Coordinates of C-alpha atoms and ligand atoms in Angstrom, one line a residue:
X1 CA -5.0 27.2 -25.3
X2 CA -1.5 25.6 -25.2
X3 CA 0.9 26.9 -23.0
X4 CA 4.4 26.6 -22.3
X5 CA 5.7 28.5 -19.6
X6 CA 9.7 28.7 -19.1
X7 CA 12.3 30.0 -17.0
X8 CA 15.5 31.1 -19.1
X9 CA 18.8 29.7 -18.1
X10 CA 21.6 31.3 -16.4
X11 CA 24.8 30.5 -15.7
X12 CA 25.5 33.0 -12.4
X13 CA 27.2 32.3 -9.8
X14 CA 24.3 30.9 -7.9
X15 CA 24.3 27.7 -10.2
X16 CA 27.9 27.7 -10.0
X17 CA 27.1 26.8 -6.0
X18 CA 23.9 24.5 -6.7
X19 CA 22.0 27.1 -5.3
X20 CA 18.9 26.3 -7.9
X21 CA 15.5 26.7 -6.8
X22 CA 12.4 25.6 -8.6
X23 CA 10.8 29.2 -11.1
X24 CA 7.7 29.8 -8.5
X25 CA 6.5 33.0 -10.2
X26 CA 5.6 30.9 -13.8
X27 CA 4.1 28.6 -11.3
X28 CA 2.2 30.6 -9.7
X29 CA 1.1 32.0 -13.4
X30 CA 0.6 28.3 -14.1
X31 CA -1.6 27.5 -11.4
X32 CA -4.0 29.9 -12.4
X33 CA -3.5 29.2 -16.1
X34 CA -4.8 25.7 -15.5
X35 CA -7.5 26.4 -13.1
X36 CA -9.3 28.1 -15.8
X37 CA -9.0 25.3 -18.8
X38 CA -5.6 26.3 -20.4
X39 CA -3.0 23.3 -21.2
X40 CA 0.0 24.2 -19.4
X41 CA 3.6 23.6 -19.5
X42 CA 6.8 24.7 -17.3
X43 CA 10.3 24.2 -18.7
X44 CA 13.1 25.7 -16.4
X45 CA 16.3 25.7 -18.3
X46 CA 18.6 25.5 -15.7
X47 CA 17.5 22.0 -14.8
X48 CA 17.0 20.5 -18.5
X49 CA 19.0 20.9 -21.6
X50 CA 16.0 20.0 -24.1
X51 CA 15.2 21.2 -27.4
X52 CA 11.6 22.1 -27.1
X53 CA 9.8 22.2 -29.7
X54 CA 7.9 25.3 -29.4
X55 CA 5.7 24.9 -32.4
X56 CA 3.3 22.5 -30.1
X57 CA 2.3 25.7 -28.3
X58 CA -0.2 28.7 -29.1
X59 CA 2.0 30.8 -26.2
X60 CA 5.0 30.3 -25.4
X61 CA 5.4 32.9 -21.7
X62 CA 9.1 33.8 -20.4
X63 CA 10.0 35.2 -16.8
X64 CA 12.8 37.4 -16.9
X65 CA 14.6 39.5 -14.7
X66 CA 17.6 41.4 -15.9
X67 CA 20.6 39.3 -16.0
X68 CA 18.5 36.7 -17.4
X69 CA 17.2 39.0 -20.2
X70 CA 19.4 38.2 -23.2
X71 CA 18.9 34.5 -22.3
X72 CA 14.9 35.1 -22.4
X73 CA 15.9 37.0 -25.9
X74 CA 17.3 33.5 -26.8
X75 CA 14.1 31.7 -26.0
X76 CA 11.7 34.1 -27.4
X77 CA 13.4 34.3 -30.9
X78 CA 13.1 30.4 -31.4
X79 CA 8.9 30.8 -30.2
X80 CA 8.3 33.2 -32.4
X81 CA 10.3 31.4 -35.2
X82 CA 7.8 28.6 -34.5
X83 CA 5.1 30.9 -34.8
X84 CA 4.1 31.0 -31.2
X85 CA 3.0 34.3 -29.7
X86 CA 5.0 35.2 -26.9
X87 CA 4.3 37.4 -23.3
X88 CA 7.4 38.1 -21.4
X89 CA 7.1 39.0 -17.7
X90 CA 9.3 39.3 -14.6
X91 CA 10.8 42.7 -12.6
X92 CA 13.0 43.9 -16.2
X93 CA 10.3 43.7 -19.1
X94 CA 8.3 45.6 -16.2
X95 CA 10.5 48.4 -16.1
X96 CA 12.1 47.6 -19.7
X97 CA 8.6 46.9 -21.8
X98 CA 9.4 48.9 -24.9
X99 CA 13.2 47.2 -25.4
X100 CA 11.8 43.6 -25.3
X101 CA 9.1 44.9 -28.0
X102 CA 11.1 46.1 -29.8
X103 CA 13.6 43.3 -30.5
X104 CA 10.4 41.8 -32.3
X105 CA 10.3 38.3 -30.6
X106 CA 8.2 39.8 -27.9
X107 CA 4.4 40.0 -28.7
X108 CA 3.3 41.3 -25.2
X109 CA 5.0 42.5 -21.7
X110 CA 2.3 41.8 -18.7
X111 CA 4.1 44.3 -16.2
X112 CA 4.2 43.6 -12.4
X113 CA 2.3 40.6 -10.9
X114 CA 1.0 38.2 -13.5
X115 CA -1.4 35.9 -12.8
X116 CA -4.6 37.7 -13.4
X117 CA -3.4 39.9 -16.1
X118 CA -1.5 36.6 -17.8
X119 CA -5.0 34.7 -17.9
X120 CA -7.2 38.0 -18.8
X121 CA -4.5 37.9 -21.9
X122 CA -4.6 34.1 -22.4
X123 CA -8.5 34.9 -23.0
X124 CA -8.5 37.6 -24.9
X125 CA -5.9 36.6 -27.6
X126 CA -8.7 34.1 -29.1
X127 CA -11.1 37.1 -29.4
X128 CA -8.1 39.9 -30.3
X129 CA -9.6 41.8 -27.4
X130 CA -6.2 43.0 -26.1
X131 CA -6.9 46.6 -25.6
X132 CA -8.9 45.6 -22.5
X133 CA -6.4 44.0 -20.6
X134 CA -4.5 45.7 -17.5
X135 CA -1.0 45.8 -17.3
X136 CA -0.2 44.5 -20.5
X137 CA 2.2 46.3 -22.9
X138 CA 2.5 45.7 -27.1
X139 CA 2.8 47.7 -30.0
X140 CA 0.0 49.3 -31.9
X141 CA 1.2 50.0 -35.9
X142 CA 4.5 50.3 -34.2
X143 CA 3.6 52.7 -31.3
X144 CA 4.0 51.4 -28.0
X145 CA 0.9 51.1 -26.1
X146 CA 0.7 50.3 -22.4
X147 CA -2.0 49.7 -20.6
X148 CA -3.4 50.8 -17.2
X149 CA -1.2 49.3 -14.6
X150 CA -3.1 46.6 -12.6
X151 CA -2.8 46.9 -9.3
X152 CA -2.1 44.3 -6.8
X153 CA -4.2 41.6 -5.7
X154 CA -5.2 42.8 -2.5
X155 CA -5.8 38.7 -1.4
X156 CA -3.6 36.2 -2.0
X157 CA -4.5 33.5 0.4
X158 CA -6.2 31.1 -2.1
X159 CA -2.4 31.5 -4.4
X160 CA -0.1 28.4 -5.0
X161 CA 2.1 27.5 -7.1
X162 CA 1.5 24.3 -9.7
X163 CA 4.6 22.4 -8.0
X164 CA 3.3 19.6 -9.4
X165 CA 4.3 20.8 -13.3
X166 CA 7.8 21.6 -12.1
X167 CA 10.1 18.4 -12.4
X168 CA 11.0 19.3 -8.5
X169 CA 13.5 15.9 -8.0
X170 CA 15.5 18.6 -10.2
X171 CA 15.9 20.8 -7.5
X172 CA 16.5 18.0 -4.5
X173 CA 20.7 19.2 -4.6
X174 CA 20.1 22.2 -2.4
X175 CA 20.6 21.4 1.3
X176 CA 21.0 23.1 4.4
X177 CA 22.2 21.5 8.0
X178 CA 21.3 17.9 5.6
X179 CA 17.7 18.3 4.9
X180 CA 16.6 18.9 1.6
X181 CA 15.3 22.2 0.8
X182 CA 12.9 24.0 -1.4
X183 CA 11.0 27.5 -1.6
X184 CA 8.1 29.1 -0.7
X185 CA 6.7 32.3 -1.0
X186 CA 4.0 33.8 1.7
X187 CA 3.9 37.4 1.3
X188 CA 4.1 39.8 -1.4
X189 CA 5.2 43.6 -0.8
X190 CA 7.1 45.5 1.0
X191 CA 6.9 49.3 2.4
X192 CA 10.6 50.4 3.1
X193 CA 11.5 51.0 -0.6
X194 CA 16.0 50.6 -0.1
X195 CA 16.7 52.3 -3.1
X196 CA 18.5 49.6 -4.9
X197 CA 15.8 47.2 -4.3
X198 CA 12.8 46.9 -6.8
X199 CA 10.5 45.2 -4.5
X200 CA 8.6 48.5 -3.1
X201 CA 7.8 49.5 -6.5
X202 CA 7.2 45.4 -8.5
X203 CA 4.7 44.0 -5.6
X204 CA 3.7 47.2 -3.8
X205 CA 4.1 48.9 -0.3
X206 CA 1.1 47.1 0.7
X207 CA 2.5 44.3 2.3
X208 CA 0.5 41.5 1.7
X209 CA 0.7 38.0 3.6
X210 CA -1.0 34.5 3.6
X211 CA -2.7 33.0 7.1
X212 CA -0.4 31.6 9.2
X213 CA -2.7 28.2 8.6
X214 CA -2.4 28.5 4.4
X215 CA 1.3 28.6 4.7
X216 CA 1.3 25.9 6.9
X217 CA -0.6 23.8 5.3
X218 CA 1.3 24.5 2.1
X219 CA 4.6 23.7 3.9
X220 CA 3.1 20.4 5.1
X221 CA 2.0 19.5 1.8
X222 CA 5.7 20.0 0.7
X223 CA 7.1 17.6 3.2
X224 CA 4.7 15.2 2.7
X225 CA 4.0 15.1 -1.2
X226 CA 7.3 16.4 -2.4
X227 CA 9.8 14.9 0.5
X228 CA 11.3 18.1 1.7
X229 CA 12.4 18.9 5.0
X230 CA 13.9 22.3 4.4
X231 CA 12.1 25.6 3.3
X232 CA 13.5 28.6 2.2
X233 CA 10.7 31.3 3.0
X234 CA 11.4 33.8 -0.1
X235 CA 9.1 36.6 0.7
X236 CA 11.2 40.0 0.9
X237 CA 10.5 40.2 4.5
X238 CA 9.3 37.3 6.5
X239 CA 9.2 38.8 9.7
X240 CA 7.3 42.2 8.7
X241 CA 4.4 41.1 10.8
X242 CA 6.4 39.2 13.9
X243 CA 2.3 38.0 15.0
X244 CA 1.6 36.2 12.0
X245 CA 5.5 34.7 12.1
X246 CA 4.8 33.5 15.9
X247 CA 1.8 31.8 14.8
X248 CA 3.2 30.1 12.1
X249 CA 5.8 29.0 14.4
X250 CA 3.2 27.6 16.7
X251 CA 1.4 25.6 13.8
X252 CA 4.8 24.4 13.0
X253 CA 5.2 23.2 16.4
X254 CA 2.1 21.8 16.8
X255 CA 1.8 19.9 13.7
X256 CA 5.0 18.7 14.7
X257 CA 7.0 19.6 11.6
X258 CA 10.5 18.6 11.9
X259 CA 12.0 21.2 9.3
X260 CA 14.5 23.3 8.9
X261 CA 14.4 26.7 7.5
X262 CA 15.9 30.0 6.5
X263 CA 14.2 33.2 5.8
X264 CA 14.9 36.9 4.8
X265 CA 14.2 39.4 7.5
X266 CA 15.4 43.1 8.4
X267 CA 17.5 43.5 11.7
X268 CA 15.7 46.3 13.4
X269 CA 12.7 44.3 13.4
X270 CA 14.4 40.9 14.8
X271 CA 16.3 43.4 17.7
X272 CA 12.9 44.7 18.7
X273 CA 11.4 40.9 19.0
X274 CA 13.4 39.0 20.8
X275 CA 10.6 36.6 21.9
X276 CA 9.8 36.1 18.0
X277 CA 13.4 35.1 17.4
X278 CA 13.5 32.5 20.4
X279 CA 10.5 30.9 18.8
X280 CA 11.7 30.9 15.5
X281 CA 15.0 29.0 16.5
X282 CA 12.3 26.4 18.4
X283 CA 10.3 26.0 15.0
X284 CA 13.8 24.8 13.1
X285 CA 15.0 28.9 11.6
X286 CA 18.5 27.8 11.3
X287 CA 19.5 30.4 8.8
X288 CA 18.4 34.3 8.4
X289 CA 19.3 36.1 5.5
X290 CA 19.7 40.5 6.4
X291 CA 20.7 43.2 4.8
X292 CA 23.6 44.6 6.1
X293 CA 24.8 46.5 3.3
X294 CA 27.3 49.2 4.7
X295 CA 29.6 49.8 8.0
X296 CA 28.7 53.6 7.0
X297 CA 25.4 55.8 8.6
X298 CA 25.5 58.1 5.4
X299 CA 25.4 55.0 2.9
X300 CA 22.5 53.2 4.7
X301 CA 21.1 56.9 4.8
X302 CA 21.1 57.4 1.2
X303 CA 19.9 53.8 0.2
X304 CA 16.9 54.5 2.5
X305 CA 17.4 51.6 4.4
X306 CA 16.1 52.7 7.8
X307 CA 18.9 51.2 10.0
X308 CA 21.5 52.3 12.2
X309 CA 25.2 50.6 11.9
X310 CA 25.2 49.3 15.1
X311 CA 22.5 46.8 14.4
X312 CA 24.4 44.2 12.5
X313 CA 26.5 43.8 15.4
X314 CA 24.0 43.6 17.7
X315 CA 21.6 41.7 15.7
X316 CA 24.2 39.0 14.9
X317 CA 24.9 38.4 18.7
X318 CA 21.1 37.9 19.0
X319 CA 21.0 35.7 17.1
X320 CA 24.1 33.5 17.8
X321 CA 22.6 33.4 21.3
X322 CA 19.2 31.6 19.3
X323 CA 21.8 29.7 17.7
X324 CA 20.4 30.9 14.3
X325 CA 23.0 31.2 11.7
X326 CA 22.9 34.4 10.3
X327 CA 23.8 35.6 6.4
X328 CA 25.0 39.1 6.3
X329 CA 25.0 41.2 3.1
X330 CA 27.1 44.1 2.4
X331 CA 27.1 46.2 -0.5
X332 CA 30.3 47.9 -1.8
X333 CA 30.3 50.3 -4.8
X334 CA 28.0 53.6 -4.2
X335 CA 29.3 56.6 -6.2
X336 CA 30.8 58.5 -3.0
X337 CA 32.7 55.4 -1.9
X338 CA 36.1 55.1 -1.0
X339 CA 38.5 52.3 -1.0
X340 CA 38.7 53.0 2.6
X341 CA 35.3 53.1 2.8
X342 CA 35.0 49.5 1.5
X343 CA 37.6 48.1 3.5
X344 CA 35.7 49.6 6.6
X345 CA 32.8 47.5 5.4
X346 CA 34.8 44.2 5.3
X347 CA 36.9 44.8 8.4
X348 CA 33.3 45.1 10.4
X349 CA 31.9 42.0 8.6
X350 CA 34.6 40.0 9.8
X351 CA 34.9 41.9 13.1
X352 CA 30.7 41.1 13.8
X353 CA 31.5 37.7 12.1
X354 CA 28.2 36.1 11.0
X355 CA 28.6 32.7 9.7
X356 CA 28.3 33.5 6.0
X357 CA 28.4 36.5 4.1
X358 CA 27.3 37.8 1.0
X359 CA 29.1 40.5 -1.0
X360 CA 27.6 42.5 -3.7
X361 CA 28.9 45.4 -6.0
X362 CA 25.7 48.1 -6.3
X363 CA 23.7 47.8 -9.4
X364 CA 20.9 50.0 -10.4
X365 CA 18.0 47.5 -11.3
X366 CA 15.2 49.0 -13.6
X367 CA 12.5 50.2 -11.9
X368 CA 14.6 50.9 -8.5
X369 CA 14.9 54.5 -7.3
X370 CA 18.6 54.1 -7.7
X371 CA 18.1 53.1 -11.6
X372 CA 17.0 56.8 -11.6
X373 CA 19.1 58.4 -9.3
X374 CA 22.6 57.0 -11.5
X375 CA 21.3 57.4 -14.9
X376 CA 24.1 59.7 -15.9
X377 CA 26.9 57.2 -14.3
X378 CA 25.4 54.3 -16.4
X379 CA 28.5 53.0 -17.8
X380 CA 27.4 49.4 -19.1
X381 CA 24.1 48.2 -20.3
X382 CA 25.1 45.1 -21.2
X383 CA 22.4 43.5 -18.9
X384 CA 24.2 40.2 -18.6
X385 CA 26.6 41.8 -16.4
X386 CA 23.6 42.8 -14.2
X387 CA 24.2 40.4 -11.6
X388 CA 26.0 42.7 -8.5
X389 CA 29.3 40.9 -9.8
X390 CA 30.0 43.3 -12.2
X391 CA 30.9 47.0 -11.7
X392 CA 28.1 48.8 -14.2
X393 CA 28.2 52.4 -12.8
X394 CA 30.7 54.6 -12.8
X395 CA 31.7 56.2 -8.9
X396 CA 33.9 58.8 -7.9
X397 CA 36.9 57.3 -6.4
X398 CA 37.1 53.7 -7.7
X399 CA 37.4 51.9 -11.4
X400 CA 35.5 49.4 -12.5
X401 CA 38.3 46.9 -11.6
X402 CA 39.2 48.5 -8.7
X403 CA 35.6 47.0 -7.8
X404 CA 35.6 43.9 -9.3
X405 CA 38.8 43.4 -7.2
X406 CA 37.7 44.7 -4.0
X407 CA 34.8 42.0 -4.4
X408 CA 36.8 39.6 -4.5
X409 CA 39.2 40.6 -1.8
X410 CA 36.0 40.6 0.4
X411 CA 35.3 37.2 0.1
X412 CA 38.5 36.4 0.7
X413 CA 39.7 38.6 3.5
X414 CA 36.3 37.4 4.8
X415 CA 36.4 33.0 4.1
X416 CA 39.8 32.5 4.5
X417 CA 40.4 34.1 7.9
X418 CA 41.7 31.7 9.8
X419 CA 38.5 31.6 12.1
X420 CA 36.2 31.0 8.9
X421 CA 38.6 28.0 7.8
X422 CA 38.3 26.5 11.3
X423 CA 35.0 26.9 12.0
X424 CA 34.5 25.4 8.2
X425 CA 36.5 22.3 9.2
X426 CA 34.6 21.7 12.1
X427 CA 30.9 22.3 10.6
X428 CA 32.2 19.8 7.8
X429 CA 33.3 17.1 10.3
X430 CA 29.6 17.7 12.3
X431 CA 27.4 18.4 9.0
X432 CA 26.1 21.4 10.1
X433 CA 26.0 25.1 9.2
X434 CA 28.3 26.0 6.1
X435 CA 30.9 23.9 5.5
X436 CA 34.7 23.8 4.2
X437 CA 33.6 22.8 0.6
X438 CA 30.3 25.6 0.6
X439 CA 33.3 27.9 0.8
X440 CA 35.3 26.2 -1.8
X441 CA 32.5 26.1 -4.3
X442 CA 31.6 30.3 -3.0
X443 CA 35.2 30.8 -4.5
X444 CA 34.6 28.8 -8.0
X445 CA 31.4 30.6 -8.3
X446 CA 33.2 34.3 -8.5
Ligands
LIG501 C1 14.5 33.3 -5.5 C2 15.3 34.5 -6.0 C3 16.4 34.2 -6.7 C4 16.9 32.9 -7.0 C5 16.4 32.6 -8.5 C6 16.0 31.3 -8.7 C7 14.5 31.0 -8.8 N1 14.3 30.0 -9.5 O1 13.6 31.8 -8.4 C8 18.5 33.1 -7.0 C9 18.9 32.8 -5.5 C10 19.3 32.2 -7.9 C11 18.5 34.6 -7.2 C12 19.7 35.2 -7.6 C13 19.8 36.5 -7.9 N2 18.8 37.4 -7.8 CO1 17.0 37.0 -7.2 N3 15.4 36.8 -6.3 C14 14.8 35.8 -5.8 C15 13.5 36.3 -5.1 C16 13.9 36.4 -3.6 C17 12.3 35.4 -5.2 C18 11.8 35.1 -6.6 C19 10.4 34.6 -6.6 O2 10.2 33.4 -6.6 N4 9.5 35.5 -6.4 C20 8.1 35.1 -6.3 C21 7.3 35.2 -7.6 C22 5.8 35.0 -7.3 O3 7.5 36.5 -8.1 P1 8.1 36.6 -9.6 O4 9.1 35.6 -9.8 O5 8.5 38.0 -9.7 O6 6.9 36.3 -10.5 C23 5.8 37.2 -10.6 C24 5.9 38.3 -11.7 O7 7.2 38.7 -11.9 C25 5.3 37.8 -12.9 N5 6.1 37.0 -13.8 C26 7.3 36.4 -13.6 N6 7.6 35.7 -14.7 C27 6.6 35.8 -15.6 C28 6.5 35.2 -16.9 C29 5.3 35.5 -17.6 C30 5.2 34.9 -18.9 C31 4.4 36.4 -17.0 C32 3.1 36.7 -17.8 C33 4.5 36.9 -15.8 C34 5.7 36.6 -15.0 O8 4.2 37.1 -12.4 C35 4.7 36.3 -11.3 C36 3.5 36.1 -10.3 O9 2.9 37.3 -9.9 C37 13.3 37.7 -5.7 C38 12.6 38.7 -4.9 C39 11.1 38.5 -5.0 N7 10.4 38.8 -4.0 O10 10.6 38.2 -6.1 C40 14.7 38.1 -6.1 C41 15.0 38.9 -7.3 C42 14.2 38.3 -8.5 N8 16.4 38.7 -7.5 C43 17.0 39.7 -7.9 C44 18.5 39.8 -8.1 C45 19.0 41.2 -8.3 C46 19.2 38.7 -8.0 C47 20.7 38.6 -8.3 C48 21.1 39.3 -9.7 C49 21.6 39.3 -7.3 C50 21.5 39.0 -5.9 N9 22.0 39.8 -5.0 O11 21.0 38.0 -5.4 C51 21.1 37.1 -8.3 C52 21.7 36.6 -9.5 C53 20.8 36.0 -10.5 C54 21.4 35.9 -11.9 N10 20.7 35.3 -12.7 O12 22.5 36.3 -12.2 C55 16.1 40.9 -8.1 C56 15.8 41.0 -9.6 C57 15.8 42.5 -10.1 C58 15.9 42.5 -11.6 N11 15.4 43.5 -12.2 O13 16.3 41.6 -12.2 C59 14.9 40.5 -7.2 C60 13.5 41.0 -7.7 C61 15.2 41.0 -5.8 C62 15.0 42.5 -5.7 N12 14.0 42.9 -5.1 O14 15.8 43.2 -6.1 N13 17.4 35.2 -7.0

C-alpha cells in the first residue's frame, strides 16, 4: 500500500526559536510500515512548503497533538479531497476521537501508541476487516465505534525510527554548546501521572526503556551516518532508572563518543543520585530539562507532582557544581492562583537562577487529569491556542490577560536581569551555554 505519513505545520513559538526537531513518532510508524512491505512516505511541514499531491497515496496518516489539530484538519481535508483514506493519531485524536470523525476528513483515529495498531489497519483496509483492529476508532452508519484499547508494547528494544525517510539536513539548525543536535527517544511511560501532563495516561505507567547497548548503538549510528554530535534524549523521564542511565554513560564513555546532550529528568531523582549526575556531566549532559512548575507546596500538591519546593533550589546548585546547565520550568495560572502567588514563582526562579527558564500558562490537555478536573472553567476551545501561551481556563483571581501578561513579565523580569544579560554576553563571546541572541530570539518567539 502507498503511504504518506506527515507532520502538520505549526507556527509556535518553538519554530519562532529554530527549535525544530525531526516527527519521530510517524517514523517510528514508518519504520514498521516498511518492514512489513508498505511504500512509505514522511512529509514534515515545518521543514518543506510543497504541495503534495496526495492523490499518489492509498493513506494519507497525520500525527497531531492539540495545538497542531486544526493544521492536521488542513491536511486531512485536501487527502480526502484526493480520495485518500486518512488515520489520524497523536496524544489529541486519542483523547478527541469522535471530533476528528466527525469533521468527515478523518476515516480512522488509532488512539495511543501506533505502530502495531497503524500496520494491523494498513492490512486490514485491503480486506475491510476493520472491526478487528485494537485501538482504532471510525464511524459505523454514523455511530461512533471504538475499539478495545491496545495496550502497550511491553518491548520496545527492537523500535527505531526510519531516520532515513526524514530529510534530516532539514533539521541540522538546532545547536547546543556548537554541536549539532538531534532527538532520540529511549523510553516510553511514566508512573507519576502530574495532572497536567498526558504522559501517564498516552504511554502508560509502565515505564518502559531500551538496553543501555540499543540506545547506544542507535546514538552512534546518528553521529556517524547522520553527522550529529548533539542528542536530545526525549523520553519523559530519562533518569527514571539512574542504573540503566550510568550504563549508558559508560558505553558512551567507552565507545568514546564525543557528544553533547540534554535530557528531561525529575529533581528528586537527580538529588538522590549524585554519583549518576557526576557521570552524566563526564558523558557530555550539558543541559537538563526539570519541572519546576511552582514556588508553592499546595500547587505542586494538587498537580501531583511528588516534590517538595525546596528541591529546585537545591537541585540547581547540584548541578551547577556538575557544571550541567539546567532548564527550569514553572507553571503559572492554576485556578486558586494569585498574582502574588505568581510573582512568588518568578522571584524564586530568578533567586535559584538556572541558566534558562521556561514559563508556561496551565493548560488542560485532553486526556490529562486536569482536562477533567477544569471542565467547568473551560473558557476557550479554540485548540490553536492550546500551546501554554494562551490563557484557556478561567481561575479565580486573574483574567485571561492578566495571564497572558504575567507570562510575559516572567520572561522578562527573568532574561533581562542584569545577571542574565551578563552572563548572556559572556556565553556569546565563549560559544557556550545560551547566548545573548537565544534570548533575543526567546522574546520574538512570545
Ligand atoms: C519533541 C516534543 C516537542 C517538540 C515537537 C517537535 C517534534 N517534531 O517532535 C517541540 C519542542 C516543538 C514541542 C513543543 C510543544 N509541546 Co511537545 N513534546 C515533545 C515530546 C517530548 C516528544 C515527542 C515525541 O517524539 N514522542 C515520541 C513518539 C514515539 O511519540 P508520539 O509522537 O506521540 O507518536 C506515537 C503516537 O502518538 C502515535 N502517533 C503519532 N502520530 C501518529 C500519526 C499516525 C497516522 C498514527 C497512526 C499514529 C501516530 O504513534 C507514535 C508511535 O507510537 C512529547 C512527549 C512525549 N513523550 O511524546 C511532548 C508533547 C507532544 N508536547 C506537548 C506539548 C503540550 C507541547 C507544547 C504545546 C507546550 C510545551 N510546554 O512544550 C509545545 C508547543 C507545540 C506547539 N505546536 O505549539 C504534549 C502534547 C499534549 C497534547 N495533547 O497536545 C506532549 C505529549 C507532552 C506531554 N506529556 O504533555 N514538543
Amino acid at each position: 500500500m502507498k503511504i504518506l505519513l506527515t507532520y502538520p505545520y505549526k507556527e509556535d513559538a518553538y519554530r519562532k526559536v529554530g527549535f525544530i526537531l525531526p516527527p519521530l513518532g510517524i517514523a517510528y510508524i514508518a519504520a514498521m510500515l516498511r518492514e512489513n512491505g508498505h511504500d512509505v512516505r514522511i512529509v514534515d511541514y515545518n521543514v518543506t512548503d510543497e504541495k503534495t499531491d496526495f492523490g499518489k497515496f492509498d493513506l494519507v496518516g497525520i500525527s497531531t497533538d492539540t495545538s497542531r489539530y486544526k493544521s492536521s484538519l488542513r491536511i486531512a481535508k485536501d487527502a480526502k479531497a484526493a480520495g485518500c483514506t486518512v488515520v489520524m493519531g497523536g496524544p489529541h485524536v486519542s483523547y478527541r476521537d469522535e471530533e476528528a470523525l466527525r469533521t468527515e476528513f478523518c476515516d480512522f483515529v488509532v488512539r495511543e501508541e501506533g505502530e502495531q495498531t497503524m500496520l494491523e489497519l494498513a492490512g486490514a483496509m485491503s480486506t475491510k476487516q476493520t472491526a478487528d483492529v485494537q485501538g482504532i476508532s471510525y464511524l459505523s452508519n454514523g455511530k461512533l465505534q471504538r475499539n478495545p484499547g491496545r495496550g502497550f508494547m511491553e518491548n520496545i528494544d527492537h523500535l527505531l525510527p526510519a531516520r532515513d525517510l526524514l530529510d534530516m539536513n532539514a533539521y541540522r539548525h538546532l545547536e547546543m554548546g556548537g554541536r549539532k543536535m538531534t532527538s532520540i527517544l529511549t523510553s516510553r511511560g511514566c508512573p507519576f501521572g502530574c495532572s497536567f501532563c498526558c504522559s501517564t495516561e498516552f504511554s502508560g505507567r509502565t515505564w518502559r526503556a531500551r538496553s543501555p547497548l540499543k540506545v547506544v548503538d542507535e546514538i552512534t549510528e546518528i553521529v556517524t551516518q547522520y553527522g550529529f554530535d548533539g542528542i536530545a534524549f526525549l523520553d519523559d523521564n530519562f533518569t527514571l532508572d539512574p542504573g540503566r542511565v550510568v550504563s549508558i554513560c559508560e558505553e558512551i564513555l567507552r565507545r568514546n563518543l564525543d557528544i553533547y546532550w540534554w535530557c528531561f529528568s525529575r529533581a528528586d531523582t537527580l538529588l538522590k543520585n549524585e554519583d549518576m549526575v557526576a557521570l552524566m556531566a563526564l558523558a557530555g549532559c550539558k543541559y537538563i530539562f526539570i519541572g519546576f512548575e511552582s514556588r508553592h507546596q499546595k500547587t505542586l500538591d494538587s498537580y501531583h507532582k511528588k516534590t517538595s519546593d525546596v528541591m529546585p533550589r537545591d537541585v540547581t546548585r547540584l548541578l551547577k557544581r556538575h557544571r550541567i546547565s539546567v532548564h527550569g520550568s514553572f507553571i503559572i495560572g492554576h485556578p486558586h492562583e494569585t498574582r502574588d502567588m505568581i510573582r512568588d514563582t518568578i522571584r524564586y526562579a530568578k533567586e535559584i537562577n538556572p541558566q534558562a527558564v521556561q514559563f508556561t500558562i496551565l493548560t488542560p490537555y485532553p486526556g490529562t487529569r486536569l482536562y477533567e478536573d477544569v471542565q467547568d472553567r473551560i473558557i476557550c476551545r479554540d485548540w490553536d491556542l492550546y500551546d501554554c501561551l494562551h490563557s484557556v481556563i478561567r481561575t479565580d483571581h486573574l483574567s485571561r490577560k492578566d495571564l497572558e501578561g504575567l507570562l510575559k513579565k516572567a520572561y522578562a523580569s527573568f532574561y533581562l536581569s542584569p545577571n542574565k544579560i551578563m552572563a548572556g554576553l559572556f556565553s556569546s563571546l565563549r560559544g557556550k551555554g545560551i547566548k545573548l541572541s537565544s534570548i533575543i530570539k526567546i522574546f520574538r518567539g512570545l
